[in-house]
mmCIF file of C-alpha atoms in Angstrom:
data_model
loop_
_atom_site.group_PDB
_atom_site.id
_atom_site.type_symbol
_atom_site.label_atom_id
_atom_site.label_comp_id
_atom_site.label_asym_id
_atom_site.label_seq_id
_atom_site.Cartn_x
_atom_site.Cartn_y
_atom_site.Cartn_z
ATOM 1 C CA UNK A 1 -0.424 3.917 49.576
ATOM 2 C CA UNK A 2 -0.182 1.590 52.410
ATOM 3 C CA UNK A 3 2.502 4.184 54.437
ATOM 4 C CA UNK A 4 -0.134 6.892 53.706
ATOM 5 C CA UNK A 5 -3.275 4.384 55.034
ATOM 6 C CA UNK A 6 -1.130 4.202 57.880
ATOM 7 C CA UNK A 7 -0.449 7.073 59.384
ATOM 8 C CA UNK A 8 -4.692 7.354 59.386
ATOM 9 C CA UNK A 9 -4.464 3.721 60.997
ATOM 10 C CA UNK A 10 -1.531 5.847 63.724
ATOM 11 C CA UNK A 11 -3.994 8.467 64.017
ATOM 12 C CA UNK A 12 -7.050 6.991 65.441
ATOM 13 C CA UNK A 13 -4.792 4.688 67.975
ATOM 14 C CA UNK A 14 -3.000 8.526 69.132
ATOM 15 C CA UNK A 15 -6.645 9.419 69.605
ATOM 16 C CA UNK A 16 -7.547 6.104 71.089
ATOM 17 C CA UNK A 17 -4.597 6.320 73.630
ATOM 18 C CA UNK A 18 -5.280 9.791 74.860
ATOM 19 C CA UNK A 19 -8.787 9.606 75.058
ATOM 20 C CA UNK A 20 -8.401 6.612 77.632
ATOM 21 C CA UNK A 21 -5.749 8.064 79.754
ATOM 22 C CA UNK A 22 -7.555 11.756 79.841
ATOM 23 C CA UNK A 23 -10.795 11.733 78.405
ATOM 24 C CA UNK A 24 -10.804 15.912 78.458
ATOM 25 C CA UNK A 25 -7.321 15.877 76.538
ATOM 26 C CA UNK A 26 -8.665 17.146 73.207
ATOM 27 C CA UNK A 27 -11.027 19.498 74.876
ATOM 28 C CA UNK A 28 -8.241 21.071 76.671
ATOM 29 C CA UNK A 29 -6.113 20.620 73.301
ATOM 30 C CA UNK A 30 -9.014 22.723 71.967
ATOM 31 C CA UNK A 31 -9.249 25.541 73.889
ATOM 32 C CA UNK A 32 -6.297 27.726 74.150
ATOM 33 C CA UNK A 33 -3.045 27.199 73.510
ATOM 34 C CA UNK A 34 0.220 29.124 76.029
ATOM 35 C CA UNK A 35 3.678 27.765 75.414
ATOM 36 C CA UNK A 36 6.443 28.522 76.586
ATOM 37 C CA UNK A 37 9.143 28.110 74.039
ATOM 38 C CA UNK A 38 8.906 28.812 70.543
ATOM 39 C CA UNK A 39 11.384 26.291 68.719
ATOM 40 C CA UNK A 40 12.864 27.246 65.462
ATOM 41 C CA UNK A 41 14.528 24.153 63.856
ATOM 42 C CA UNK A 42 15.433 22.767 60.600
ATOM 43 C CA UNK A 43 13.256 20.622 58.081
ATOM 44 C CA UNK A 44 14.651 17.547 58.544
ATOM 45 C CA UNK A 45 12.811 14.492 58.578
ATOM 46 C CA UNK A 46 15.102 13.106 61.275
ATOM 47 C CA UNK A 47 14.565 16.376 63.890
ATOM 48 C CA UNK A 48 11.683 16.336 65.469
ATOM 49 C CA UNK A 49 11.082 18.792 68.228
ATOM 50 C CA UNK A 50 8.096 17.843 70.457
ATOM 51 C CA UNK A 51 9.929 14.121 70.546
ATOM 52 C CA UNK A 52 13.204 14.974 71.802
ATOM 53 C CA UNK A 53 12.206 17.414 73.664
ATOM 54 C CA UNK A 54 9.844 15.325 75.627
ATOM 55 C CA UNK A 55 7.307 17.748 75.217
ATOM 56 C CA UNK A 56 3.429 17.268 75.125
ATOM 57 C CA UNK A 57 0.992 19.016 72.158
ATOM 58 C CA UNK A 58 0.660 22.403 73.397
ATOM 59 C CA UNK A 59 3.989 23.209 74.964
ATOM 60 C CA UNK A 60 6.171 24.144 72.301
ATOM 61 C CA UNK A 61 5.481 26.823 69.169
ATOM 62 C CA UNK A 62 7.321 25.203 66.527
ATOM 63 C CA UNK A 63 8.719 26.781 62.928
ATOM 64 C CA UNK A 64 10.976 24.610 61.133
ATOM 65 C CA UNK A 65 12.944 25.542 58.023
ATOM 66 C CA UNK A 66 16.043 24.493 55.817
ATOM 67 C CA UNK A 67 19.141 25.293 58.086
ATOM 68 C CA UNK A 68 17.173 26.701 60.740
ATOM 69 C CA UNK A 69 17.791 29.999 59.126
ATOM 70 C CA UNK A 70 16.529 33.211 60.750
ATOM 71 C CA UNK A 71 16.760 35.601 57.779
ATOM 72 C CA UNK A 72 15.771 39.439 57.989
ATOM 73 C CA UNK A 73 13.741 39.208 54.841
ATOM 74 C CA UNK A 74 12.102 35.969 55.458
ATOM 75 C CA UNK A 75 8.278 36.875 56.341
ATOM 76 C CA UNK A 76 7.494 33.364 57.607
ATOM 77 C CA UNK A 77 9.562 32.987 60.287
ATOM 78 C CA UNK A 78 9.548 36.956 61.091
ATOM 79 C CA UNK A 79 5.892 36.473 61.629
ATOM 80 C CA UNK A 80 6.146 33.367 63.635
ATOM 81 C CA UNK A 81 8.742 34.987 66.085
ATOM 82 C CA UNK A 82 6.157 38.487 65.900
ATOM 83 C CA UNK A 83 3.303 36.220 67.163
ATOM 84 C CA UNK A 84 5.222 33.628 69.705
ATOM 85 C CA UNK A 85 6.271 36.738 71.767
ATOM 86 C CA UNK A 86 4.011 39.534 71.245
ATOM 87 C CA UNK A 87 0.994 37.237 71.615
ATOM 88 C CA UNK A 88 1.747 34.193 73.057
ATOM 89 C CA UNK A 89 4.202 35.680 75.145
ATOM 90 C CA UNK A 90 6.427 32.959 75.233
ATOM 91 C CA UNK A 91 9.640 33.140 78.047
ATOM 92 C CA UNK A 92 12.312 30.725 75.175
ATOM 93 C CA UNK A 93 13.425 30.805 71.902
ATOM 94 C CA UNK A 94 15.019 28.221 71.081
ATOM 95 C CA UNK A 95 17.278 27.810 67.751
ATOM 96 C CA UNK A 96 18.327 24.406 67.477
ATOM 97 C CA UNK A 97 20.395 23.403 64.077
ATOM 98 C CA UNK A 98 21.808 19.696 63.960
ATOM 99 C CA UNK A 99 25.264 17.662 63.163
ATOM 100 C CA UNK A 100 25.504 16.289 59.490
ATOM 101 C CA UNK A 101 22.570 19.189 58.121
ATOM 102 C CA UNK A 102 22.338 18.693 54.269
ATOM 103 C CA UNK A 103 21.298 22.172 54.105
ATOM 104 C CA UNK A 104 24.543 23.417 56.042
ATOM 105 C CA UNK A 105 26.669 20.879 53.247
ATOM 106 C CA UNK A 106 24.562 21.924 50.555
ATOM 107 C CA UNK A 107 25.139 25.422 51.116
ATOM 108 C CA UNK A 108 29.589 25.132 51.166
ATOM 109 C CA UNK A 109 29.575 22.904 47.489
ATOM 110 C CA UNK A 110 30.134 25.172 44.864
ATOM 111 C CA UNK A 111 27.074 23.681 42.422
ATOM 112 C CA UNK A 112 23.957 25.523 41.381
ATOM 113 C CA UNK A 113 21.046 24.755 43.553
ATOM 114 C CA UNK A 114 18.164 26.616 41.586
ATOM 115 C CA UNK A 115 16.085 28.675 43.923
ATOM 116 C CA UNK A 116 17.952 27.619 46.824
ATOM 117 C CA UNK A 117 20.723 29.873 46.326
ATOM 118 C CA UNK A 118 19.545 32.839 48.185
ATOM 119 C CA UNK A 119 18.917 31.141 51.550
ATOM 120 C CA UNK A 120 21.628 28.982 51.384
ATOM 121 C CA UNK A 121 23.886 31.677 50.512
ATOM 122 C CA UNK A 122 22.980 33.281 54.230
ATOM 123 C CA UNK A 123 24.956 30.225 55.204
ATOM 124 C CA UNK A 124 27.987 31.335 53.338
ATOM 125 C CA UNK A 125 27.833 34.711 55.085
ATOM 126 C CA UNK A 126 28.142 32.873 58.239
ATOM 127 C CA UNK A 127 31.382 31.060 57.306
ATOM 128 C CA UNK A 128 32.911 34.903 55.896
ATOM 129 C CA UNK A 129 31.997 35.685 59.287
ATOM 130 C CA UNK A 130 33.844 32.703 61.058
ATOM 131 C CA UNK A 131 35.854 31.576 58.121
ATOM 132 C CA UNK A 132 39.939 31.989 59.995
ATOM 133 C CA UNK A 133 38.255 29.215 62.698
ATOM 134 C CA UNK A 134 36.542 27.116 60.245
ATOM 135 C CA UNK A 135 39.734 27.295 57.960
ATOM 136 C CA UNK A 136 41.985 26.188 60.758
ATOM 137 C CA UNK A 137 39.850 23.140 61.393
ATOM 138 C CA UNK A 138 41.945 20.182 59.515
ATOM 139 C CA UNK A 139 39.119 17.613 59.543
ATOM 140 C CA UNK A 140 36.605 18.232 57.169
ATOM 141 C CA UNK A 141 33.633 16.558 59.026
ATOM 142 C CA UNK A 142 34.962 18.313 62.188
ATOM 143 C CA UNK A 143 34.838 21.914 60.220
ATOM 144 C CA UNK A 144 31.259 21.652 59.317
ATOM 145 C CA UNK A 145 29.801 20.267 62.710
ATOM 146 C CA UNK A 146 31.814 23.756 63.972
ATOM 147 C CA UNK A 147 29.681 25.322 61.293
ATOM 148 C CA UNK A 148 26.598 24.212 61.806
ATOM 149 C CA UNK A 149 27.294 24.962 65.808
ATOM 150 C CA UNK A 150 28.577 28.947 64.429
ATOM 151 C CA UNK A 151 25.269 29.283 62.274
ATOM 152 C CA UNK A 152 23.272 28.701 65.226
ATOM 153 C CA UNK A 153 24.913 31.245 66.951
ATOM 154 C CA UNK A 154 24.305 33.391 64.291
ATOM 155 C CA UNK A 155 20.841 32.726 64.219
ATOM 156 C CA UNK A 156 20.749 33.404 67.460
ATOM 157 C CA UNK A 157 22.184 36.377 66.532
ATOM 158 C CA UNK A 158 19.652 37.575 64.388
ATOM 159 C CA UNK A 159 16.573 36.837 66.162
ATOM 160 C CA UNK A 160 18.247 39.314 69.088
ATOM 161 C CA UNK A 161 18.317 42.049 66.246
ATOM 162 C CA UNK A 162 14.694 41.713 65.883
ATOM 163 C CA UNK A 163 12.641 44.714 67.200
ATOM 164 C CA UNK A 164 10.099 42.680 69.003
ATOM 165 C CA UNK A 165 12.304 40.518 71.034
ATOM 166 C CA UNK A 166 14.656 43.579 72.259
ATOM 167 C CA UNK A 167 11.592 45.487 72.567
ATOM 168 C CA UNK A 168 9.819 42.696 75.440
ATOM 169 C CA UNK A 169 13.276 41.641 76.878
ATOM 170 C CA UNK A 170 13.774 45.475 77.824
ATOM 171 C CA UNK A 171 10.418 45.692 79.034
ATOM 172 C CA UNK A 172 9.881 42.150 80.862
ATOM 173 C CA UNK A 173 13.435 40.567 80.649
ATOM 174 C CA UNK A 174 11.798 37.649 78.699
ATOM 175 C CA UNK A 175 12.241 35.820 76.055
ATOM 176 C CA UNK A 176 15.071 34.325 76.660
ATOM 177 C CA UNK A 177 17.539 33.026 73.555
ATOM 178 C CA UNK A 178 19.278 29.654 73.392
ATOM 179 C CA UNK A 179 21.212 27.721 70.718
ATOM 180 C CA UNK A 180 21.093 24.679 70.744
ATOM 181 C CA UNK A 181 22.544 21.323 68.723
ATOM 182 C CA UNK A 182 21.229 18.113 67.659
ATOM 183 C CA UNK A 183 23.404 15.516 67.684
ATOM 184 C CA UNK A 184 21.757 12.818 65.170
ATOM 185 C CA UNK A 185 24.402 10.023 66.442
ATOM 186 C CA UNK A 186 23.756 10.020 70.067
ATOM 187 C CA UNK A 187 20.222 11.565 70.353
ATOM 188 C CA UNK A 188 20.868 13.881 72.885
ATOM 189 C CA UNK A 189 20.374 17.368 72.608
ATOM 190 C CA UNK A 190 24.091 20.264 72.887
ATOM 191 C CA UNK A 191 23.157 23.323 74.905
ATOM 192 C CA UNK A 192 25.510 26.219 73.415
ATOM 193 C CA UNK A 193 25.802 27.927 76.180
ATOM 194 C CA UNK A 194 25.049 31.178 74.641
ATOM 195 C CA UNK A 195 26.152 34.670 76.111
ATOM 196 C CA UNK A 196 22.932 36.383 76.101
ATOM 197 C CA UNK A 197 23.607 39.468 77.531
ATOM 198 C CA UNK A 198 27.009 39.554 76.270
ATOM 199 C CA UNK A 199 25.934 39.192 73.018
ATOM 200 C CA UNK A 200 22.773 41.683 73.103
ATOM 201 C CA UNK A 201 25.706 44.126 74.749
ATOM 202 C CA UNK A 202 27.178 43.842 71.487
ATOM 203 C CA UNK A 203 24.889 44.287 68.979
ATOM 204 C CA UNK A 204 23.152 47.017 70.941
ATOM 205 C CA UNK A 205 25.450 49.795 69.289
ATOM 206 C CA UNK A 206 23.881 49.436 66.274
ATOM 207 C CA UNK A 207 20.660 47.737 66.595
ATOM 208 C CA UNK A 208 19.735 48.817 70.353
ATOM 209 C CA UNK A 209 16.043 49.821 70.345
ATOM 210 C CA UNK A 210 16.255 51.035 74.311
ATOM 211 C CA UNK A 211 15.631 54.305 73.700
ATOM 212 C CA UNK A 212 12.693 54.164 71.592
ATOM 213 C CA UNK A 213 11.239 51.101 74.226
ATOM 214 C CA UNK A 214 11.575 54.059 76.884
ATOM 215 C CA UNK A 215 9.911 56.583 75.191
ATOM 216 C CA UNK A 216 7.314 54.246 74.555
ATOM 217 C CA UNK A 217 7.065 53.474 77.879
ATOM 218 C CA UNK A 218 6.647 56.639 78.894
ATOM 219 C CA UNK A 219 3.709 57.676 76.659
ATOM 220 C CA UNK A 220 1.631 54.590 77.815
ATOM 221 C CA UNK A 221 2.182 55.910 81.331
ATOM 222 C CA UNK A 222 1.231 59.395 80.424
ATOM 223 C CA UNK A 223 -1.937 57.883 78.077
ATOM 224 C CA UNK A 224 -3.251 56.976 81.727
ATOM 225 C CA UNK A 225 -5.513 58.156 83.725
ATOM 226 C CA UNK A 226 -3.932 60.289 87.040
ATOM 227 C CA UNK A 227 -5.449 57.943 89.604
ATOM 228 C CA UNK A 228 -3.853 54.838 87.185
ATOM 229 C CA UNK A 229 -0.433 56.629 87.448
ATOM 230 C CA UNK A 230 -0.386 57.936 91.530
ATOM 231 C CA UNK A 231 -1.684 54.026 92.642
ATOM 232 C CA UNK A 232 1.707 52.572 90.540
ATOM 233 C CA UNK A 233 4.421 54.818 91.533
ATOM 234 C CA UNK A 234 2.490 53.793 95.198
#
């Protein structure tokens, strides 16, 4: 009980501390909230976004699962990324996975993990996927930090696939995807260097949506009234 009476004890000083240096902070806090980045990370204890990120309440939408997983039948984080960039219109996503993830482990030992075996087993589709690279990595600790860097990627992967992302990027050229990696040893933060467009080029065969974005497009325009229509094309 006394770790629990603390973090009360943490509370009121956070409070404390705020208050004094901007006595508006929590009415601000209150208001309205407009990030820019939505951060989708993994559960562990040891990751926390806001902190290395250096970023203040307010500044980052956060969903945080095992693995970081974006999974196409997963209605929590599918509804997170559906409301970080249709309503809060935010201009990153951000999937950041992390070096020695139990989750990432977990998911390559060949034991029966209850209930966990469906979402894990997303991670085993990622090594099928990459499995000649992974396989020709000697060092075992070296093969799974290349893994969890590869189901990043992946991640990244899918959240491109999803409707409402392609669908604003078309229209407004934002958000913007990045993969990122934790590196628990050093603290400092591995920027994948994704190939955004090269990567949306690729998908698009199968999952482009640019057609259908047009021909929405073009029925807002015509929903319009004439004077609406002559004063943009001005």
């Amino acid at each position: 009980m006394t770790s629990y009476q603390q973090i009360f004890e943490n509370n009121q000083k956070w409070v404390a501390e705020h208050s004094a240096s901007a006595p508006d902070f929590f009415t601000q806090l209150a208001a309205s909230q407009a990030p820019d980045y939505l951060y989708i990370g993994c559960s562990d204890s040891r990751v926390t976004a806001e902190e290395m990120m250096g970023a203040a309440p307010g500044e980052v939408f956060v969903h945080r699962n095992i693995a970081n997983m974006v999974v196409n039948n997963d209605l929590n984080s599918l509804s997170v990324l559906e409301y970080a960039v249709r309503h809060l219109h935010v201009k990153h996503i951000v999937v950041c996975g992390h070096y020695g993830c139990g989750g990432v482990k977990a998911a390559m030992q060949p034991k029966d993990l209850g209930i966990l075996n469906p979402w894990l087993r997303n991670i085993r589709d990622v090594y099928r996927l990459h499995h000649a690279e992974l396989d020709a990595i000697a060092d075992v600790d070296a093969r799974y930090d290349r893994l969890v860097e590869l189901n990043v990627q992946e991640q990244c992967v899918n959240v491109l696939k999803s409707a409402v992302v392609q669908e604003q990027y078309l229209l407004h050229k934002i958000p913007v995807v990045h993969g990122w990696v934790f590196d628990l040893r050093t603290g400092l933060l591995k920027d994948l260097k994704l190939d955004y467009e090269h990567i949306l080029h690729n998908i698009q065969q199968i999952y482009d949506l640019s057609d259908e974005v047009a021909q929405e497009r073009n029925k807002a325009k015509e929903a319009l009234p004439a004077e609406v229509t002559t004063e943009t094309a001005h």
